[in-house]
Amino acid sequence: MRRDQVADATDGHPVLHLRERGGEGDVEACVGVLAQVHKADGYPVNWPAEPGAWLAGTASLSAWVAELDGRVVGHVSLAPGAAGDVAPGLWSARAGVDVRTTAVVGRLFVAPDARGHGIGALLMGRATREARARGLHPVLDVVSSDASAAALYERLGWRLLDVVEQEWQPGGRVTLRCYAAPPAD
């Protein structure tokens, strides 16, 4: 069995399942979880005016949700690099390839009450495998103040490309840690 799938539990352990994000019902459930994450952790830094549209995005290649005992508790997406994304340019320049050979892992979050089950790592693994199946190299950036996310990426072997300053809104500068996935096995 792959690491991103968990069989039905018969011994009382929680049942974890990853699947592609579905329609509006999944987006609404994810927005509810995202609101919990924002309250607990401040992610996303700037709460979007339309969180469902922000989450679903128009350029997404794919997205997945994690369910724990049938309840949506996590999310990750994979998208092509967009204007303002720093990590794709850093990695492509370093690797000597076109920036279009990257895919950005983003919108990763896990409900505060569902942490400790390895859900974030499973979601990252799923997005990474999909990027590679498409012939793309996964990259991401994270606000440097999100130490727990950076620690997860580093535990998973992601390599820090650079730490950069970026203006996200007039007068609103953030420091980003840009990462690239480790080479494929």
Short mmCIF file of N, CA and C in Angstrom, two decimals:
data_model
loop_
_atom_site.label_atom_id
_atom_site.label_comp_id
_atom_site.label_asym_id
_atom_site.label_seq_id
_atom_site.Cartn_x
_atom_site.Cartn_y
_atom_site.Cartn_z
N MET A 1 0.84 -1.17 0.00
CA MET A 1 0.00 0.00 0.00
C MET A 1 0.88 1.24 0.00
N ARG A 2 0.53 2.27 -0.80
CA ARG A 2 1.29 3.50 -0.83
C ARG A 2 1.09 4.27 0.46
N ARG A 3 2.08 5.13 0.77
CA ARG A 3 2.02 5.90 2.01
C ARG A 3 0.87 6.89 2.04
N ASP A 4 0.29 7.25 0.89
CA ASP A 4 -0.79 8.24 0.91
C ASP A 4 -2.16 7.61 1.04
N GLN A 5 -2.21 6.31 1.25
CA GLN A 5 -3.48 5.63 1.42
C GLN A 5 -3.42 4.81 2.69
N VAL A 6 -4.50 4.83 3.42
CA VAL A 6 -4.57 4.08 4.66
C VAL A 6 -5.80 3.19 4.59
N ALA A 7 -5.63 1.94 4.91
CA ALA A 7 -6.75 1.00 4.86
C ALA A 7 -7.73 1.30 5.97
N ASP A 8 -8.93 0.74 5.83
CA ASP A 8 -9.92 0.89 6.89
C ASP A 8 -9.38 0.30 8.18
N ALA A 9 -9.60 1.02 9.26
CA ALA A 9 -9.11 0.55 10.56
C ALA A 9 -10.17 -0.32 11.21
N THR A 10 -9.75 -1.43 11.73
CA THR A 10 -10.68 -2.30 12.46
C THR A 10 -10.31 -2.36 13.93
N ASP A 11 -9.25 -1.66 14.29
CA ASP A 11 -8.78 -1.73 15.67
C ASP A 11 -8.99 -0.43 16.44
N GLY A 12 -9.87 0.44 15.97
CA GLY A 12 -10.17 1.66 16.69
C GLY A 12 -9.29 2.84 16.36
N HIS A 13 -8.30 2.68 15.50
CA HIS A 13 -7.45 3.80 15.11
C HIS A 13 -8.19 4.67 14.10
N PRO A 14 -7.85 5.95 14.07
CA PRO A 14 -8.50 6.84 13.09
C PRO A 14 -8.21 6.37 11.67
N VAL A 15 -9.16 6.56 10.79
CA VAL A 15 -9.01 6.20 9.39
C VAL A 15 -8.64 7.45 8.60
N LEU A 16 -7.50 7.40 7.94
CA LEU A 16 -7.00 8.52 7.16
C LEU A 16 -7.07 8.15 5.68
N HIS A 17 -7.56 9.09 4.90
CA HIS A 17 -7.69 8.85 3.46
C HIS A 17 -7.35 10.13 2.71
N LEU A 18 -6.50 10.03 1.68
CA LEU A 18 -6.22 11.15 0.79
C LEU A 18 -6.96 10.90 -0.52
N ARG A 19 -7.52 11.96 -1.07
CA ARG A 19 -8.22 11.86 -2.35
C ARG A 19 -8.17 13.20 -3.05
N GLU A 20 -8.44 13.16 -4.36
CA GLU A 20 -8.50 14.42 -5.09
C GLU A 20 -9.62 15.28 -4.54
N ARG A 21 -9.36 16.57 -4.51
CA ARG A 21 -10.39 17.50 -4.05
C ARG A 21 -11.53 17.47 -5.04
N GLY A 22 -12.73 17.37 -4.54
CA GLY A 22 -13.91 17.34 -5.39
C GLY A 22 -14.46 18.72 -5.64
N GLY A 23 -15.77 18.81 -5.69
CA GLY A 23 -16.45 20.05 -6.04
C GLY A 23 -16.61 21.03 -4.91
N GLU A 24 -17.68 21.78 -5.00
CA GLU A 24 -17.94 22.88 -4.07
C GLU A 24 -18.02 22.43 -2.61
N GLY A 25 -18.55 21.25 -2.37
CA GLY A 25 -18.63 20.75 -0.99
C GLY A 25 -17.26 20.61 -0.37
N ASP A 26 -16.30 20.09 -1.12
CA ASP A 26 -14.94 19.97 -0.61
C ASP A 26 -14.32 21.34 -0.38
N VAL A 27 -14.55 22.25 -1.31
CA VAL A 27 -13.98 23.60 -1.16
C VAL A 27 -14.55 24.26 0.10
N GLU A 28 -15.85 24.12 0.32
CA GLU A 28 -16.47 24.70 1.52
C GLU A 28 -15.90 24.08 2.79
N ALA A 29 -15.72 22.77 2.80
CA ALA A 29 -15.14 22.10 3.97
C ALA A 29 -13.71 22.59 4.20
N CYS A 30 -12.96 22.75 3.12
CA CYS A 30 -11.58 23.22 3.24
C CYS A 30 -11.53 24.65 3.74
N VAL A 31 -12.46 25.50 3.31
CA VAL A 31 -12.50 26.89 3.79
C VAL A 31 -12.74 26.90 5.30
N GLY A 32 -13.60 26.02 5.79
CA GLY A 32 -13.82 25.93 7.23
C GLY A 32 -12.56 25.53 7.98
N VAL A 33 -11.83 24.56 7.44
CA VAL A 33 -10.57 24.15 8.06
C VAL A 33 -9.55 25.28 7.97
N LEU A 34 -9.50 25.93 6.82
CA LEU A 34 -8.56 27.04 6.63
C LEU A 34 -8.82 28.15 7.64
N ALA A 35 -10.08 28.43 7.94
CA ALA A 35 -10.41 29.45 8.94
C ALA A 35 -9.85 29.05 10.31
N GLN A 36 -9.93 27.78 10.66
CA GLN A 36 -9.36 27.30 11.92
C GLN A 36 -7.84 27.48 11.92
N VAL A 37 -7.21 27.14 10.80
CA VAL A 37 -5.76 27.27 10.69
C VAL A 37 -5.35 28.74 10.78
N HIS A 38 -6.10 29.61 10.12
CA HIS A 38 -5.79 31.05 10.15
C HIS A 38 -5.88 31.57 11.59
N LYS A 39 -6.91 31.16 12.30
CA LYS A 39 -7.08 31.61 13.69
C LYS A 39 -5.94 31.08 14.57
N ALA A 40 -5.54 29.84 14.37
CA ALA A 40 -4.51 29.23 15.21
C ALA A 40 -3.09 29.65 14.82
N ASP A 41 -2.83 29.75 13.51
CA ASP A 41 -1.45 29.91 13.04
C ASP A 41 -1.19 31.16 12.21
N GLY A 42 -2.25 31.86 11.80
CA GLY A 42 -2.06 33.03 10.95
C GLY A 42 -1.80 32.70 9.49
N TYR A 43 -2.18 31.48 9.07
CA TYR A 43 -2.04 31.12 7.65
C TYR A 43 -3.43 31.05 7.03
N PRO A 44 -3.61 31.68 5.91
CA PRO A 44 -2.67 32.54 5.18
C PRO A 44 -2.49 33.88 5.90
N VAL A 45 -1.34 34.49 5.63
CA VAL A 45 -0.99 35.74 6.28
C VAL A 45 -2.07 36.79 6.03
N ASN A 46 -2.49 36.92 4.79
CA ASN A 46 -3.55 37.85 4.41
C ASN A 46 -4.80 37.03 4.08
N TRP A 47 -5.81 37.09 4.95
CA TRP A 47 -7.03 36.34 4.71
C TRP A 47 -7.66 36.83 3.41
N PRO A 48 -7.93 35.91 2.46
CA PRO A 48 -8.46 36.33 1.16
C PRO A 48 -9.91 36.81 1.25
N ALA A 49 -10.26 37.76 0.39
CA ALA A 49 -11.63 38.26 0.34
C ALA A 49 -12.59 37.14 -0.05
N GLU A 50 -12.14 36.24 -0.92
CA GLU A 50 -12.95 35.09 -1.35
C GLU A 50 -12.12 33.83 -1.11
N PRO A 51 -12.17 33.29 0.11
CA PRO A 51 -11.30 32.16 0.44
C PRO A 51 -11.53 30.93 -0.43
N GLY A 52 -12.75 30.67 -0.86
CA GLY A 52 -13.00 29.52 -1.73
C GLY A 52 -12.31 29.67 -3.07
N ALA A 53 -12.38 30.86 -3.64
CA ALA A 53 -11.71 31.12 -4.92
C ALA A 53 -10.19 31.09 -4.74
N TRP A 54 -9.70 31.63 -3.65
CA TRP A 54 -8.26 31.59 -3.36
C TRP A 54 -7.78 30.15 -3.25
N LEU A 55 -8.56 29.36 -2.58
CA LEU A 55 -8.20 27.97 -2.36
C LEU A 55 -8.25 27.16 -3.65
N ALA A 56 -9.33 27.30 -4.39
CA ALA A 56 -9.51 26.51 -5.61
C ALA A 56 -8.58 26.98 -6.72
N GLY A 57 -8.34 28.28 -6.79
CA GLY A 57 -7.43 28.82 -7.81
C GLY A 57 -7.84 28.42 -9.21
N THR A 58 -7.53 29.26 -10.17
CA THR A 58 -7.90 28.97 -11.55
C THR A 58 -6.82 28.20 -12.29
N ALA A 59 -5.59 28.24 -11.79
CA ALA A 59 -4.49 27.61 -12.52
C ALA A 59 -4.03 26.31 -11.88
N SER A 60 -4.82 25.76 -10.98
CA SER A 60 -4.40 24.55 -10.28
C SER A 60 -4.26 23.37 -11.24
N LEU A 61 -3.17 22.63 -11.10
CA LEU A 61 -2.99 21.39 -11.86
C LEU A 61 -3.79 20.26 -11.22
N SER A 62 -3.79 20.26 -9.89
CA SER A 62 -4.53 19.27 -9.13
C SER A 62 -4.53 19.68 -7.67
N ALA A 63 -5.43 19.08 -6.91
CA ALA A 63 -5.50 19.37 -5.47
C ALA A 63 -6.06 18.15 -4.77
N TRP A 64 -5.67 17.99 -3.50
CA TRP A 64 -6.09 16.83 -2.72
C TRP A 64 -6.55 17.28 -1.35
N VAL A 65 -7.43 16.48 -0.77
CA VAL A 65 -7.85 16.68 0.60
C VAL A 65 -7.50 15.44 1.40
N ALA A 66 -7.30 15.65 2.68
CA ALA A 66 -7.10 14.55 3.62
C ALA A 66 -8.36 14.47 4.47
N GLU A 67 -8.85 13.25 4.63
CA GLU A 67 -10.00 13.01 5.50
C GLU A 67 -9.55 12.14 6.66
N LEU A 68 -9.97 12.50 7.85
CA LEU A 68 -9.71 11.70 9.03
C LEU A 68 -11.07 11.31 9.59
N ASP A 69 -11.33 10.03 9.60
CA ASP A 69 -12.64 9.51 10.01
C ASP A 69 -13.78 10.19 9.24
N GLY A 70 -13.56 10.40 7.93
CA GLY A 70 -14.60 10.95 7.06
C GLY A 70 -14.74 12.46 7.07
N ARG A 71 -13.91 13.15 7.84
CA ARG A 71 -13.99 14.61 7.96
C ARG A 71 -12.78 15.22 7.26
N VAL A 72 -13.01 16.21 6.40
CA VAL A 72 -11.90 16.90 5.73
C VAL A 72 -11.08 17.64 6.78
N VAL A 73 -9.76 17.33 6.80
CA VAL A 73 -8.87 17.94 7.80
C VAL A 73 -7.60 18.52 7.19
N GLY A 74 -7.41 18.40 5.88
CA GLY A 74 -6.19 18.92 5.28
C GLY A 74 -6.34 19.12 3.79
N HIS A 75 -5.41 19.86 3.23
CA HIS A 75 -5.47 20.21 1.81
C HIS A 75 -4.07 20.53 1.30
N VAL A 76 -3.85 20.25 0.02
CA VAL A 76 -2.65 20.69 -0.70
C VAL A 76 -3.02 20.82 -2.17
N SER A 77 -2.34 21.72 -2.86
CA SER A 77 -2.56 21.86 -4.30
C SER A 77 -1.23 21.92 -5.03
N LEU A 78 -1.32 21.74 -6.31
CA LEU A 78 -0.17 21.79 -7.20
C LEU A 78 -0.55 22.70 -8.36
N ALA A 79 0.31 23.67 -8.66
CA ALA A 79 -0.01 24.64 -9.70
C ALA A 79 1.25 25.01 -10.47
N PRO A 80 1.07 25.51 -11.69
CA PRO A 80 2.24 26.04 -12.39
C PRO A 80 2.68 27.33 -11.70
N GLY A 81 3.93 27.69 -11.85
CA GLY A 81 4.42 28.94 -11.29
C GLY A 81 3.63 30.11 -11.86
N ALA A 82 3.41 31.12 -11.03
CA ALA A 82 2.67 32.30 -11.45
C ALA A 82 3.53 33.53 -11.20
N ALA A 83 3.09 34.64 -11.73
CA ALA A 83 3.79 35.90 -11.49
C ALA A 83 3.89 36.11 -9.98
N GLY A 84 5.05 36.45 -9.51
CA GLY A 84 5.24 36.66 -8.09
C GLY A 84 5.79 35.46 -7.36
N ASP A 85 5.72 34.27 -7.96
CA ASP A 85 6.31 33.09 -7.33
C ASP A 85 7.82 33.15 -7.51
N VAL A 86 8.55 33.09 -6.43
CA VAL A 86 10.00 33.23 -6.48
C VAL A 86 10.69 31.87 -6.67
N ALA A 87 10.21 30.85 -5.97
CA ALA A 87 10.88 29.55 -5.97
C ALA A 87 11.07 28.95 -7.37
N PRO A 88 10.09 29.03 -8.28
CA PRO A 88 10.32 28.43 -9.61
C PRO A 88 11.52 29.05 -10.33
N GLY A 89 11.64 30.36 -10.26
CA GLY A 89 12.77 31.02 -10.91
C GLY A 89 14.11 30.68 -10.28
N LEU A 90 14.13 30.60 -8.96
CA LEU A 90 15.37 30.24 -8.28
C LEU A 90 15.82 28.83 -8.67
N TRP A 91 14.88 27.88 -8.62
CA TRP A 91 15.25 26.50 -8.92
C TRP A 91 15.64 26.35 -10.39
N SER A 92 14.88 26.93 -11.30
CA SER A 92 15.19 26.76 -12.72
C SER A 92 16.53 27.39 -13.07
N ALA A 93 16.85 28.54 -12.47
CA ALA A 93 18.15 29.16 -12.73
C ALA A 93 19.28 28.27 -12.21
N ARG A 94 19.08 27.69 -11.04
CA ARG A 94 20.10 26.83 -10.44
C ARG A 94 20.26 25.55 -11.24
N ALA A 95 19.16 25.00 -11.74
CA ALA A 95 19.20 23.73 -12.48
C ALA A 95 19.51 23.93 -13.95
N GLY A 96 19.45 25.19 -14.43
CA GLY A 96 19.72 25.46 -15.83
C GLY A 96 18.62 24.98 -16.76
N VAL A 97 17.36 25.06 -16.29
CA VAL A 97 16.22 24.62 -17.09
C VAL A 97 15.18 25.71 -17.13
N ASP A 98 14.21 25.55 -18.02
CA ASP A 98 13.12 26.50 -18.17
C ASP A 98 12.25 26.50 -16.91
N VAL A 99 11.78 27.66 -16.51
CA VAL A 99 10.94 27.79 -15.33
C VAL A 99 9.64 26.99 -15.47
N ARG A 100 9.23 26.71 -16.70
CA ARG A 100 8.00 25.93 -16.92
C ARG A 100 8.16 24.46 -16.55
N THR A 101 9.36 24.06 -16.15
CA THR A 101 9.57 22.67 -15.71
C THR A 101 9.34 22.51 -14.21
N THR A 102 8.78 23.54 -13.58
CA THR A 102 8.49 23.47 -12.15
C THR A 102 6.99 23.43 -11.90
N ALA A 103 6.63 22.97 -10.72
CA ALA A 103 5.25 23.02 -10.25
C ALA A 103 5.30 23.48 -8.80
N VAL A 104 4.41 24.37 -8.43
CA VAL A 104 4.40 24.95 -7.10
C VAL A 104 3.44 24.19 -6.20
N VAL A 105 3.97 23.68 -5.11
CA VAL A 105 3.16 23.05 -4.08
C VAL A 105 2.66 24.16 -3.17
N GLY A 106 1.37 24.23 -2.95
CA GLY A 106 0.83 25.32 -2.15
C GLY A 106 -0.47 24.97 -1.48
N ARG A 107 -0.99 25.96 -0.79
CA ARG A 107 -2.27 25.83 -0.09
C ARG A 107 -2.29 24.61 0.81
N LEU A 108 -1.14 24.34 1.43
CA LEU A 108 -1.02 23.20 2.35
C LEU A 108 -1.44 23.62 3.74
N PHE A 109 -2.38 22.89 4.31
CA PHE A 109 -2.76 23.13 5.70
C PHE A 109 -3.43 21.89 6.27
N VAL A 110 -3.33 21.76 7.59
CA VAL A 110 -3.94 20.66 8.33
C VAL A 110 -4.65 21.26 9.53
N ALA A 111 -5.86 20.80 9.79
CA ALA A 111 -6.64 21.29 10.93
C ALA A 111 -5.84 21.14 12.21
N PRO A 112 -5.87 22.15 13.07
CA PRO A 112 -5.11 22.07 14.32
C PRO A 112 -5.43 20.83 15.15
N ASP A 113 -6.69 20.40 15.18
CA ASP A 113 -7.06 19.24 15.99
C ASP A 113 -6.75 17.91 15.33
N ALA A 114 -6.20 17.94 14.11
CA ALA A 114 -5.88 16.69 13.40
C ALA A 114 -4.38 16.51 13.21
N ARG A 115 -3.61 17.37 13.81
CA ARG A 115 -2.16 17.27 13.64
C ARG A 115 -1.60 16.12 14.47
N GLY A 116 -0.43 15.66 14.07
CA GLY A 116 0.21 14.58 14.79
C GLY A 116 -0.03 13.21 14.17
N HIS A 117 -0.71 13.18 13.03
CA HIS A 117 -0.98 11.93 12.31
C HIS A 117 -0.14 11.80 11.05
N GLY A 118 0.76 12.76 10.79
CA GLY A 118 1.58 12.72 9.58
C GLY A 118 0.84 13.18 8.34
N ILE A 119 -0.26 13.89 8.51
CA ILE A 119 -1.10 14.30 7.38
C ILE A 119 -0.37 15.27 6.47
N GLY A 120 0.33 16.24 7.04
CA GLY A 120 1.08 17.20 6.22
C GLY A 120 2.10 16.51 5.34
N ALA A 121 2.83 15.56 5.90
CA ALA A 121 3.84 14.82 5.13
C ALA A 121 3.18 14.00 4.03
N LEU A 122 2.03 13.39 4.32
CA LEU A 122 1.33 12.60 3.31
C LEU A 122 0.84 13.49 2.16
N LEU A 123 0.30 14.65 2.50
CA LEU A 123 -0.16 15.57 1.46
C LEU A 123 1.01 16.06 0.62
N MET A 124 2.13 16.39 1.26
CA MET A 124 3.32 16.81 0.52
C MET A 124 3.81 15.71 -0.41
N GLY A 125 3.80 14.48 0.08
CA GLY A 125 4.24 13.36 -0.75
C GLY A 125 3.36 13.18 -1.96
N ARG A 126 2.05 13.35 -1.78
CA ARG A 126 1.11 13.18 -2.90
C ARG A 126 1.35 14.25 -3.97
N ALA A 127 1.50 15.50 -3.54
CA ALA A 127 1.73 16.58 -4.50
C ALA A 127 3.07 16.41 -5.21
N THR A 128 4.08 15.98 -4.48
CA THR A 128 5.40 15.76 -5.06
C THR A 128 5.36 14.66 -6.12
N ARG A 129 4.69 13.57 -5.81
CA ARG A 129 4.59 12.47 -6.80
C ARG A 129 3.85 12.92 -8.05
N GLU A 130 2.80 13.69 -7.89
CA GLU A 130 2.05 14.17 -9.05
C GLU A 130 2.91 15.09 -9.91
N ALA A 131 3.65 15.99 -9.28
CA ALA A 131 4.52 16.88 -10.05
C ALA A 131 5.51 16.06 -10.87
N ARG A 132 6.13 15.09 -10.23
CA ARG A 132 7.12 14.27 -10.93
C ARG A 132 6.48 13.44 -12.03
N ALA A 133 5.28 12.94 -11.80
CA ALA A 133 4.58 12.18 -12.84
C ALA A 133 4.32 13.05 -14.07
N ARG A 134 4.21 14.33 -13.87
CA ARG A 134 4.00 15.28 -14.97
C ARG A 134 5.32 15.79 -15.56
N GLY A 135 6.43 15.28 -15.04
CA GLY A 135 7.74 15.70 -15.53
C GLY A 135 8.16 17.07 -15.00
N LEU A 136 7.60 17.47 -13.87
CA LEU A 136 7.88 18.78 -13.29
C LEU A 136 8.62 18.62 -11.97
N HIS A 137 9.40 19.65 -11.61
CA HIS A 137 10.11 19.61 -10.34
C HIS A 137 9.33 20.46 -9.33
N PRO A 138 8.96 19.88 -8.17
CA PRO A 138 8.18 20.62 -7.18
C PRO A 138 9.02 21.63 -6.40
N VAL A 139 8.45 22.81 -6.23
CA VAL A 139 9.05 23.88 -5.45
C VAL A 139 7.96 24.53 -4.61
N LEU A 140 8.38 25.34 -3.65
CA LEU A 140 7.40 26.08 -2.84
C LEU A 140 8.09 27.22 -2.13
N ASP A 141 7.29 28.13 -1.61
CA ASP A 141 7.82 29.12 -0.69
C ASP A 141 6.91 29.20 0.51
N VAL A 142 7.49 29.63 1.62
CA VAL A 142 6.75 29.72 2.88
C VAL A 142 7.22 30.97 3.61
N VAL A 143 6.29 31.64 4.26
CA VAL A 143 6.64 32.81 5.05
C VAL A 143 7.60 32.35 6.14
N SER A 144 8.70 33.06 6.29
CA SER A 144 9.76 32.60 7.20
C SER A 144 9.30 32.50 8.65
N SER A 145 8.25 33.21 9.01
CA SER A 145 7.75 33.12 10.39
C SER A 145 7.02 31.80 10.66
N ASP A 146 6.71 31.04 9.60
CA ASP A 146 6.02 29.75 9.77
C ASP A 146 7.06 28.66 9.98
N ALA A 147 7.63 28.65 11.17
CA ALA A 147 8.73 27.73 11.49
C ALA A 147 8.30 26.27 11.43
N SER A 148 7.06 25.96 11.80
CA SER A 148 6.65 24.55 11.78
C SER A 148 6.55 24.03 10.36
N ALA A 149 6.07 24.85 9.42
CA ALA A 149 6.02 24.42 8.03
C ALA A 149 7.43 24.23 7.47
N ALA A 150 8.31 25.19 7.74
CA ALA A 150 9.69 25.06 7.26
C ALA A 150 10.35 23.81 7.84
N ALA A 151 10.08 23.52 9.10
CA ALA A 151 10.64 22.32 9.72
C ALA A 151 10.13 21.05 9.03
N LEU A 152 8.83 21.04 8.66
CA LEU A 152 8.28 19.89 7.94
C LEU A 152 9.00 19.70 6.61
N TYR A 153 9.14 20.77 5.84
CA TYR A 153 9.78 20.65 4.53
C TYR A 153 11.21 20.15 4.67
N GLU A 154 11.91 20.67 5.63
CA GLU A 154 13.30 20.25 5.83
C GLU A 154 13.39 18.80 6.30
N ARG A 155 12.46 18.36 7.15
CA ARG A 155 12.42 16.95 7.56
C ARG A 155 12.18 16.04 6.37
N LEU A 156 11.42 16.52 5.40
CA LEU A 156 11.12 15.74 4.20
C LEU A 156 12.23 15.81 3.16
N GLY A 157 13.30 16.52 3.47
CA GLY A 157 14.45 16.59 2.57
C GLY A 157 14.43 17.72 1.56
N TRP A 158 13.44 18.61 1.66
CA TRP A 158 13.41 19.75 0.75
C TRP A 158 14.60 20.64 1.03
N ARG A 159 15.14 21.24 -0.03
CA ARG A 159 16.36 22.05 0.07
C ARG A 159 16.03 23.53 -0.01
N LEU A 160 16.58 24.28 0.95
CA LEU A 160 16.39 25.72 0.96
C LEU A 160 17.16 26.32 -0.21
N LEU A 161 16.47 27.06 -1.07
CA LEU A 161 17.10 27.72 -2.21
C LEU A 161 17.61 29.10 -1.82
N ASP A 162 16.78 29.83 -1.07
CA ASP A 162 17.14 31.19 -0.69
C ASP A 162 16.08 31.73 0.27
N VAL A 163 16.43 32.81 0.92
CA VAL A 163 15.49 33.57 1.74
C VAL A 163 15.40 34.93 1.09
N VAL A 164 14.19 35.34 0.72
CA VAL A 164 14.00 36.58 -0.04
C VAL A 164 12.92 37.44 0.59
N GLU A 165 13.00 38.72 0.31
CA GLU A 165 11.97 39.67 0.71
C GLU A 165 11.05 39.89 -0.48
N GLN A 166 9.76 39.99 -0.20
CA GLN A 166 8.81 40.23 -1.27
C GLN A 166 7.70 41.15 -0.76
N GLU A 167 7.21 42.02 -1.63
CA GLU A 167 6.10 42.89 -1.26
C GLU A 167 4.80 42.24 -1.71
N TRP A 168 3.94 41.89 -0.76
CA TRP A 168 2.68 41.23 -1.08
C TRP A 168 1.54 42.22 -1.23
N GLN A 169 1.70 43.36 -0.64
CA GLN A 169 0.72 44.42 -0.77
C GLN A 169 1.46 45.72 -0.51
N PRO A 170 0.93 46.85 -0.94
CA PRO A 170 1.65 48.11 -0.71
C PRO A 170 2.00 48.28 0.78
N GLY A 171 3.28 48.42 1.04
CA GLY A 171 3.76 48.59 2.40
C GLY A 171 3.81 47.31 3.21
N GLY A 172 3.49 46.18 2.60
CA GLY A 172 3.47 44.90 3.31
C GLY A 172 4.54 43.96 2.78
N ARG A 173 5.71 44.00 3.39
CA ARG A 173 6.81 43.14 2.96
C ARG A 173 6.83 41.88 3.82
N VAL A 174 7.15 40.76 3.19
CA VAL A 174 7.29 39.49 3.89
C VAL A 174 8.62 38.87 3.52
N THR A 175 9.12 38.05 4.42
CA THR A 175 10.33 37.28 4.15
C THR A 175 9.90 35.86 3.85
N LEU A 176 10.34 35.35 2.71
CA LEU A 176 9.97 34.02 2.26
C LEU A 176 11.18 33.09 2.24
N ARG A 177 10.95 31.87 2.65
CA ARG A 177 11.94 30.80 2.50
C ARG A 177 11.50 29.99 1.28
N CYS A 178 12.36 29.90 0.28
CA CYS A 178 12.05 29.20 -0.97
C CYS A 178 12.73 27.82 -0.97
N TYR A 179 11.96 26.80 -1.29
CA TYR A 179 12.44 25.42 -1.24
C TYR A 179 12.23 24.70 -2.56
N ALA A 180 13.06 23.68 -2.78
CA ALA A 180 12.88 22.75 -3.90
C ALA A 180 12.90 21.34 -3.33
N ALA A 181 12.09 20.47 -3.92
CA ALA A 181 12.05 19.08 -3.49
C ALA A 181 13.41 18.44 -3.75
N PRO A 182 13.72 17.40 -2.97
CA PRO A 182 14.97 16.69 -3.22
C PRO A 182 14.89 15.99 -4.57
N PRO A 183 16.03 15.62 -5.13
CA PRO A 183 16.01 14.89 -6.41
C PRO A 183 15.18 13.61 -6.27
N ALA A 184 14.56 13.23 -7.38
CA ALA A 184 13.76 12.00 -7.39
C ALA A 184 14.68 10.81 -7.17
N ASP A 185 14.15 9.81 -6.50
CA ASP A 185 14.93 8.58 -6.24
C ASP A 185 15.20 7.83 -7.52
#
